[in-house]
PDB file of C-alpha atoms in Angstrom:
ATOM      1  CA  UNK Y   1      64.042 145.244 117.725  1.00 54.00           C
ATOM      2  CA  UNK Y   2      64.571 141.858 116.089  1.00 55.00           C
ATOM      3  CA  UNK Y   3      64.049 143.281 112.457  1.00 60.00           C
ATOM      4  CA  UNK Y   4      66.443 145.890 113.290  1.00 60.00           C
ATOM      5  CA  UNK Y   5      68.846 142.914 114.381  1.00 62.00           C
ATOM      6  CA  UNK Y   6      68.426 140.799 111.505  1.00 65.00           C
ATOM      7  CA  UNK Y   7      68.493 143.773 108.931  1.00 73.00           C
ATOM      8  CA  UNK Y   8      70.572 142.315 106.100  1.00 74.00           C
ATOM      9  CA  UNK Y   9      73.788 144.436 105.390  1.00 80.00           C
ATOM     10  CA  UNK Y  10      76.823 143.985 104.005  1.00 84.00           C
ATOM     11  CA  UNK Y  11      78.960 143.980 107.004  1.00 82.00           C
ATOM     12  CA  UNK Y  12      77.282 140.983 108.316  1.00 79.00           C
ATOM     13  CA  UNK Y  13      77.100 138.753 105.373  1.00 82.00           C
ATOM     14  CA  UNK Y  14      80.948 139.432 105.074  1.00 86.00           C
ATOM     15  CA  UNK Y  15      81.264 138.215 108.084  1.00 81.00           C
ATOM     16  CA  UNK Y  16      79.512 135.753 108.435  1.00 77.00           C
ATOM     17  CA  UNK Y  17      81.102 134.474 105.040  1.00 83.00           C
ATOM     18  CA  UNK Y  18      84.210 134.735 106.385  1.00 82.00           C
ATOM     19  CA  UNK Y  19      83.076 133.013 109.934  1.00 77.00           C
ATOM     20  CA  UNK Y  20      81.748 130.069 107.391  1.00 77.00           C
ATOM     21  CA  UNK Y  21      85.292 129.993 105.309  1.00 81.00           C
ATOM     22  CA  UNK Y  22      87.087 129.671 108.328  1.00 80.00           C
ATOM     23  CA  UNK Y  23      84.778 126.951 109.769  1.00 74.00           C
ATOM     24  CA  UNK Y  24      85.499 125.024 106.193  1.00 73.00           C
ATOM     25  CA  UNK Y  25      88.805 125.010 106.598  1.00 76.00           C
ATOM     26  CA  UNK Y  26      89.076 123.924 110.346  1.00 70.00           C
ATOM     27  CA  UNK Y  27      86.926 120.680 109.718  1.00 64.00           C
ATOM     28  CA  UNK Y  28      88.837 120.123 106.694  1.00 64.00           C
ATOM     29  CA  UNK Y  29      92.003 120.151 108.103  1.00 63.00           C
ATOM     30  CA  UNK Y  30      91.860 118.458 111.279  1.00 56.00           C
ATOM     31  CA  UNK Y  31      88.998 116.369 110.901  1.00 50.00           C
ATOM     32  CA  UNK Y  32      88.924 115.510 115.087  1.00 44.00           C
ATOM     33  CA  UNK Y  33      86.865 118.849 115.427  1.00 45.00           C
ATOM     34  CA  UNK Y  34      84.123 117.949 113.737  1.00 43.00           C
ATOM     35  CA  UNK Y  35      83.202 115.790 110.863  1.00 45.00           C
ATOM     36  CA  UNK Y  36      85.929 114.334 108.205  1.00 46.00           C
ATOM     37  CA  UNK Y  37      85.007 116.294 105.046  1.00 49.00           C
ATOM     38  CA  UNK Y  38      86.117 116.030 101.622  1.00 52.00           C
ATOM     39  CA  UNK Y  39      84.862 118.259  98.643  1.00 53.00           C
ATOM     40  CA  UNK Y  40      87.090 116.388  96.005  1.00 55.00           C
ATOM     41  CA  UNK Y  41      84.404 115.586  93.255  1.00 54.00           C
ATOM     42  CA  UNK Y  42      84.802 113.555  89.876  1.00 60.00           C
ATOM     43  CA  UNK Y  43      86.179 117.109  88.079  1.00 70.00           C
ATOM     44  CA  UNK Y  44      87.281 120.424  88.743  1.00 75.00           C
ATOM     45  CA  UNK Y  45      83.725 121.746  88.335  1.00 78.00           C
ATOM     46  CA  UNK Y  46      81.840 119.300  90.628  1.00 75.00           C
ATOM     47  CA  UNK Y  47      84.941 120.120  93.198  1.00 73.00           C
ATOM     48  CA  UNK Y  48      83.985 123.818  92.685  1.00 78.00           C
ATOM     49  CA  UNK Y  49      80.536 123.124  93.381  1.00 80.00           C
ATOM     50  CA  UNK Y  50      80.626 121.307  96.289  1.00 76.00           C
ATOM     51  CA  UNK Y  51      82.899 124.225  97.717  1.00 76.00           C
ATOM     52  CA  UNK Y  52      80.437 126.714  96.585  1.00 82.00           C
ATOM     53  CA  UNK Y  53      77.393 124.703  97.765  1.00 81.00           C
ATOM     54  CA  UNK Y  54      78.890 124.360 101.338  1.00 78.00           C
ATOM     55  CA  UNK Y  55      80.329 128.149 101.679  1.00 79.00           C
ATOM     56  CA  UNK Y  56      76.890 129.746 100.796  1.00 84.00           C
ATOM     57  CA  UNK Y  57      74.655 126.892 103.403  1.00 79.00           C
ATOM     58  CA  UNK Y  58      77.252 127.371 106.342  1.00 74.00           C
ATOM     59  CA  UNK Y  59      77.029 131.341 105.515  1.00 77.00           C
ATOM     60  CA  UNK Y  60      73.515 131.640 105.603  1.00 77.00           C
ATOM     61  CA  UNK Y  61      73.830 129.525 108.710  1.00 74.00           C
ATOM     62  CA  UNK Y  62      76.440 131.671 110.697  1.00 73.00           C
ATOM     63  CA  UNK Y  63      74.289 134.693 109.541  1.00 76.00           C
ATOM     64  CA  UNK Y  64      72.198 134.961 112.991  1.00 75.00           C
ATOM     65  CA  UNK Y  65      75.599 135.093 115.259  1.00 72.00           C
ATOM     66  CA  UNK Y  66      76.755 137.556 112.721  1.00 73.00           C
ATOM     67  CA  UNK Y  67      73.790 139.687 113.535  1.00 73.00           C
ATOM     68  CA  UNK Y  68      74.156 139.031 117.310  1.00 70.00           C
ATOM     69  CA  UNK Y  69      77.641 140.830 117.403  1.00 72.00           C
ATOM     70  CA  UNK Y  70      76.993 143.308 115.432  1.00 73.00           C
ATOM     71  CA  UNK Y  71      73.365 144.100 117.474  1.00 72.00           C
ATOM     72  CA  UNK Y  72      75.842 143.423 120.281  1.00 68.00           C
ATOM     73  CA  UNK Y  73      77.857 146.408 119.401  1.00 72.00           C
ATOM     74  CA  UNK Y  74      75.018 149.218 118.122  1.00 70.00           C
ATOM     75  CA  UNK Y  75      73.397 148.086 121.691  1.00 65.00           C
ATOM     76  CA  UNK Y  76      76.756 149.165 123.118  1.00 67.00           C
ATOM     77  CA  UNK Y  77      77.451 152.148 120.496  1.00 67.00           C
ATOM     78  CA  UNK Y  78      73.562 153.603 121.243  1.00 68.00           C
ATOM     79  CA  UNK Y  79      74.300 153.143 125.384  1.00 65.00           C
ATOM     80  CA  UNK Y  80      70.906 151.311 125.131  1.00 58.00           C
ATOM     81  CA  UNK Y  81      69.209 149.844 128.371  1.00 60.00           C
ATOM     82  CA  UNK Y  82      70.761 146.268 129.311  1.00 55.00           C
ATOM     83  CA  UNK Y  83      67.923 144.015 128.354  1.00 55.00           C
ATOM     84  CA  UNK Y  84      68.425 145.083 125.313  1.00 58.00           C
ATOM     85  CA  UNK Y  85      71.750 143.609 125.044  1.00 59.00           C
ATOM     86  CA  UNK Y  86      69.386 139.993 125.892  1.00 66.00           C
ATOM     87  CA  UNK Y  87      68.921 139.160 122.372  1.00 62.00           C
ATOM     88  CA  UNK Y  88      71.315 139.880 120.324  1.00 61.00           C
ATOM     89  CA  UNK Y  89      74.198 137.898 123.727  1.00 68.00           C
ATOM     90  CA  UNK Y  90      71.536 135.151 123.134  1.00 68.00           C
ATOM     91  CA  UNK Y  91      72.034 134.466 119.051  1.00 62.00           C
ATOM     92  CA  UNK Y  92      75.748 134.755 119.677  1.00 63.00           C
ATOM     93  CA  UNK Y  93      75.824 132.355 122.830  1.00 67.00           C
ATOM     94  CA  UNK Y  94      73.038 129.493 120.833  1.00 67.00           C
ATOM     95  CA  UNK Y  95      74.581 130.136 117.285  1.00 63.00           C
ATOM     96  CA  UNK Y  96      78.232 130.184 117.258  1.00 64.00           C
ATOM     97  CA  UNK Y  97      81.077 127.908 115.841  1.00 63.00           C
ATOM     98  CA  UNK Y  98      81.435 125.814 118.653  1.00 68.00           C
ATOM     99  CA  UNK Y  99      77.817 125.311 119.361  1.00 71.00           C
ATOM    100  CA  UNK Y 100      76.606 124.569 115.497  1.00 65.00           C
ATOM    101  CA  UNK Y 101      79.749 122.221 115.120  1.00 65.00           C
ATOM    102  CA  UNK Y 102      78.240 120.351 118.459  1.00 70.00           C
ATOM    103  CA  UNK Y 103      74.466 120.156 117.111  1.00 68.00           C
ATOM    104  CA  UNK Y 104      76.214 118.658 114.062  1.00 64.00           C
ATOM    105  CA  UNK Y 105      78.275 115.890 115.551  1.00 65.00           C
ATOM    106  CA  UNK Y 106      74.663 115.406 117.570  1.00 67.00           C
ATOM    107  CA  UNK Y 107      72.812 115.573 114.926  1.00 64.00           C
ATOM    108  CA  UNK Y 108      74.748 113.652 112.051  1.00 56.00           C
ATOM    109  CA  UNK Y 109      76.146 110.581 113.632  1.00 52.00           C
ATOM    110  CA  UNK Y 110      77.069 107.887 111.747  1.00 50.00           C
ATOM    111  CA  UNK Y 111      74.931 104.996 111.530  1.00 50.00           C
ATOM    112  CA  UNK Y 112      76.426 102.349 113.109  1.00 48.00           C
ATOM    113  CA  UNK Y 113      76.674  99.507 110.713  1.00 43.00           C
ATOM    114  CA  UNK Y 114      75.610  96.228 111.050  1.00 43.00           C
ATOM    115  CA  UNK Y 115      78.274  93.204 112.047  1.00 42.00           C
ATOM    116  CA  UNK Y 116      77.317  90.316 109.821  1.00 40.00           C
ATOM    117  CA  UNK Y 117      80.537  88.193 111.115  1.00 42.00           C
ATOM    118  CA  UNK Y 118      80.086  87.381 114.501  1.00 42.00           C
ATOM    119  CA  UNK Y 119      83.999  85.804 115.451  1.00 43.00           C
ATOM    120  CA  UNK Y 120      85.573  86.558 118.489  1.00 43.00           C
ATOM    121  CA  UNK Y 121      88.975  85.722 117.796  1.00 56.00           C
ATOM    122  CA  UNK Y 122      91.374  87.847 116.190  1.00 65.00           C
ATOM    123  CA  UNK Y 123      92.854  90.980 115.744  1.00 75.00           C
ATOM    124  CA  UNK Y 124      92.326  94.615 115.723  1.00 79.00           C
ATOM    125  CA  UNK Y 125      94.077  96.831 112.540  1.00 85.00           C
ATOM    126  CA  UNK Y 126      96.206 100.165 113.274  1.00 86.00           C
ATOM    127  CA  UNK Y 127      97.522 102.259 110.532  1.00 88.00           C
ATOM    128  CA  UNK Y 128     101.018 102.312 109.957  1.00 89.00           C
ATOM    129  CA  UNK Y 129     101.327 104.713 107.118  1.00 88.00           C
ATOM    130  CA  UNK Y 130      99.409 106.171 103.979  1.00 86.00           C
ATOM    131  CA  UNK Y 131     100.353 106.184 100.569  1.00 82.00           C
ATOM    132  CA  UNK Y 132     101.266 109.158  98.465  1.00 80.00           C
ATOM    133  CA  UNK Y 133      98.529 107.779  96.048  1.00 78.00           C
ATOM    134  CA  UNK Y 134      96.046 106.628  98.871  1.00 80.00           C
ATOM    135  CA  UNK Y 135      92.851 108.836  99.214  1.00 80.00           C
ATOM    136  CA  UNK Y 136      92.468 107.699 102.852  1.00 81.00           C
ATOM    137  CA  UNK Y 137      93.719 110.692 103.804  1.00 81.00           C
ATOM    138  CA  UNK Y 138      91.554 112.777 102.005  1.00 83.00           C
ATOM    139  CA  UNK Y 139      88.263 110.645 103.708  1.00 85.00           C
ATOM    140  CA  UNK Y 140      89.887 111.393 107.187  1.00 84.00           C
ATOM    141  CA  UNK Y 141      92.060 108.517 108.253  1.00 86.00           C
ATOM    142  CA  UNK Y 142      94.703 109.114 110.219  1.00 87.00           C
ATOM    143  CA  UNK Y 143      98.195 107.024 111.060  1.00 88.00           C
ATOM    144  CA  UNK Y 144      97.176 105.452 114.498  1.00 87.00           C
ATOM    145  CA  UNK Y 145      93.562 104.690 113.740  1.00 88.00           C
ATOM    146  CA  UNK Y 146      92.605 101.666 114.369  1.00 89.00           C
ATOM    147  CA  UNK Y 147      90.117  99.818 112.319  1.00 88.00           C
ATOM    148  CA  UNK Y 148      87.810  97.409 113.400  1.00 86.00           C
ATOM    149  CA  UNK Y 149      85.299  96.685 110.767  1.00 86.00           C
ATOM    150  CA  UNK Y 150      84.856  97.014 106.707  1.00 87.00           C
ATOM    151  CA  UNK Y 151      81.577  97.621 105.174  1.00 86.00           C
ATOM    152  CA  UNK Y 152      79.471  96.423 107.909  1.00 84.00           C
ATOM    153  CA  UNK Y 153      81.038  93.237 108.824  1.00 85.00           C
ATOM    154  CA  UNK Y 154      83.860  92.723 111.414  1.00 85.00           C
ATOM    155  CA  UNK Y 155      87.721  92.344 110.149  1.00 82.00           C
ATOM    156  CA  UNK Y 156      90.142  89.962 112.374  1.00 80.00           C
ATOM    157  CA  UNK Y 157      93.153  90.508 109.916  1.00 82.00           C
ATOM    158  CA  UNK Y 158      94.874  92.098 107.176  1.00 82.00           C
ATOM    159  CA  UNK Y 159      93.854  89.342 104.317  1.00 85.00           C
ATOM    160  CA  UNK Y 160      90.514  90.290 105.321  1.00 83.00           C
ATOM    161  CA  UNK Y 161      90.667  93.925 104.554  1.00 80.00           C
ATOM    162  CA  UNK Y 162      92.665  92.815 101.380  1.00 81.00           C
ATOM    163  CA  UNK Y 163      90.031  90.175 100.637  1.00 84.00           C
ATOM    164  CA  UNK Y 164      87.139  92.682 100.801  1.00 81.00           C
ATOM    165  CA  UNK Y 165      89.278  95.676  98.468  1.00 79.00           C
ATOM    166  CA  UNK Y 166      89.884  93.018  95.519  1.00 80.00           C
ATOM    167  CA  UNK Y 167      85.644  92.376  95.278  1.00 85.00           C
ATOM    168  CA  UNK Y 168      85.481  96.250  94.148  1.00 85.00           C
ATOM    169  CA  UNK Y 169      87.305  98.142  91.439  1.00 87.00           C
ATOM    170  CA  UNK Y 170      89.340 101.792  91.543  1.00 86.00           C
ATOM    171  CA  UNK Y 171      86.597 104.170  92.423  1.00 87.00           C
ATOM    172  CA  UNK Y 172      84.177 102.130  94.380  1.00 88.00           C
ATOM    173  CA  UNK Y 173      83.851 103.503  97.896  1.00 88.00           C
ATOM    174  CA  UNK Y 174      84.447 101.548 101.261  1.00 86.00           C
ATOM    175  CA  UNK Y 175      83.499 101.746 105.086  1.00 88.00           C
ATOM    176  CA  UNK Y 176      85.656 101.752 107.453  1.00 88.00           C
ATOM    177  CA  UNK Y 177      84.515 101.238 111.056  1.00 88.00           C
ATOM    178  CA  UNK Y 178      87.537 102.935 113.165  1.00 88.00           C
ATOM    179  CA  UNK Y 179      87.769 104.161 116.810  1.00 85.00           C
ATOM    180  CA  UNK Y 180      86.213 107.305 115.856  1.00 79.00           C
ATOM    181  CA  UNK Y 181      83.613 106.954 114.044  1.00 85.00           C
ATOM    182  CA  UNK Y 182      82.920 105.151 110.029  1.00 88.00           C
ATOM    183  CA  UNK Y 183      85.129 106.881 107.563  1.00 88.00           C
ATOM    184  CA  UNK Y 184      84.321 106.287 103.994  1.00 89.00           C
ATOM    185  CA  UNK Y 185      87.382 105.849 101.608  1.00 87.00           C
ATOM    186  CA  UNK Y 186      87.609 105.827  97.897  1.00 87.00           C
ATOM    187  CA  UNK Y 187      89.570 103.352  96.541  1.00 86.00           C
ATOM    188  CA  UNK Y 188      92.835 104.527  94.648  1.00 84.00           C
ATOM    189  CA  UNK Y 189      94.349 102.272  91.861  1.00 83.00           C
ATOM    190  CA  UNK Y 190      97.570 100.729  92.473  1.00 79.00           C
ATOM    191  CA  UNK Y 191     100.247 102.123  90.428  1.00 79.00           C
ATOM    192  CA  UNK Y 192     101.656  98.487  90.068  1.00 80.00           C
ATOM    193  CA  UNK Y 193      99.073  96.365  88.966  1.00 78.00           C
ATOM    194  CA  UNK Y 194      95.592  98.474  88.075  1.00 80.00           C
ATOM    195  CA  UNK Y 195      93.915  96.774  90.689  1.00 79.00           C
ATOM    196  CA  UNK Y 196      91.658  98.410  93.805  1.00 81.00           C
ATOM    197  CA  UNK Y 197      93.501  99.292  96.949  1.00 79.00           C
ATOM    198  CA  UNK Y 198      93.238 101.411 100.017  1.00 82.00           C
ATOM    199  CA  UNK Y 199      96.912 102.020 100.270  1.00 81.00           C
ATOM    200  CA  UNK Y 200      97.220 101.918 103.677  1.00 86.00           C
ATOM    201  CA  UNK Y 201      99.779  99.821 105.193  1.00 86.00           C
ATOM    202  CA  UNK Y 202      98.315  98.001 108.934  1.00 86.00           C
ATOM    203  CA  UNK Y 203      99.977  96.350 111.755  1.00 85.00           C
ATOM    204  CA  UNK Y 204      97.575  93.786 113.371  1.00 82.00           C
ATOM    205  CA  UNK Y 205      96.775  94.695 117.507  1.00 81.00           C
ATOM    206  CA  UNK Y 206      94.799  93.230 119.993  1.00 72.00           C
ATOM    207  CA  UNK Y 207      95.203  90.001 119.344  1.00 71.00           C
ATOM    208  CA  UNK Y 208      93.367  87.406 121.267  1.00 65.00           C
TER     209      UNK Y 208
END
């Protein structure tokens, strides 16, 4: 029975590819489903790639629901005893989109980084707005984050996230440690001056 299930076909590889497109796009989008995704590489090929790389994994992942539904339905089709319905409800109700975006967010948590600067005082950072030019959108940050930490060590003001941008050039990466979860930004190059910046305006909260 479970051969006949997971009998490859074309229906439920389409399927399932489209289950896995649609999944892509979701977590893109609004990163608060799942995980804040970006498949921007350093060209047009290595963008391609990553897009092709992630469509065929998350495919061959969806690939047992597909073949739940679709054993689902011959089960249904044949008039076939109940408990033989078990198996293929059981793939669909442990392998689904809401259940493999769960084991994910269980699964691939974000280290949590380690606070070298150990003040007390100061404040909290929420984002005002994002630049046109900024690719802090892109990584997943979102106007009313608020950001607590930068690469591992705690922030208590803007100069500080200011002072930690202008040790790195246009194109190094940075962590941000925000109310939901460490987002990693690429820094963008400011159109004004060349230099390294997040461009993301902050208002300073939580004062203390």
């Amino acid at each position: 029975m479970l051969k006949e299930i997971f009998k490859p076909t074309l229906m439920k590889v389409v399927f399932a590819f489209g289950v896995a497109v649609l999944y892509l796009i979701i977590v893109y989008s609004i990163p608060y489903f799942g995980l804040s995704v970006s498949y921007k590489g350093d060209s047009l090929f290595q963008t391609l790639l990553n897009l092709t790389v992630s469509v065929t994994v998350i495919t061959l992942l969806y690939y047992p629901m597909s073949c739940g539904l679709f054993g689902i339905c011959a089960a249904i089709k044949k008039k076939s005893e109940w408990w033989s319905l078990l198996i293929p409800i059981l793939v669909v109700l442990l392998w689904n989109p809401v259940t493999f975006n769960y084991m994910l967010k269980v699964l691939i948590k974000p280290k949590p980084s380690t606070v070298v600067n150990q003040q007390t005082e100061g404040c909290s950072l929420s984002v005002v707005s994002i630049s046109d030019f900024s690719l802090a959108d892109d990584a997943g940050l979102r106007v009313g984050d608020v950001v607590t930490g930068v690469d591992g060590v705690k922030i208590t003001s803007v100069n500080d996230l200011i002072a930690n941008s202008q040790k790195k050039q246009p194109g190094d990466k940075t962590s941000l440690e925000t109310d939901h979860g460490i987002i990693i930004v690429e820094l963008a190059e400011d159109p004004q001056n060349g230099g390294p910046v997040l461009g993301v305006k902050f208002k300073e909260i939580n004062c203390r």
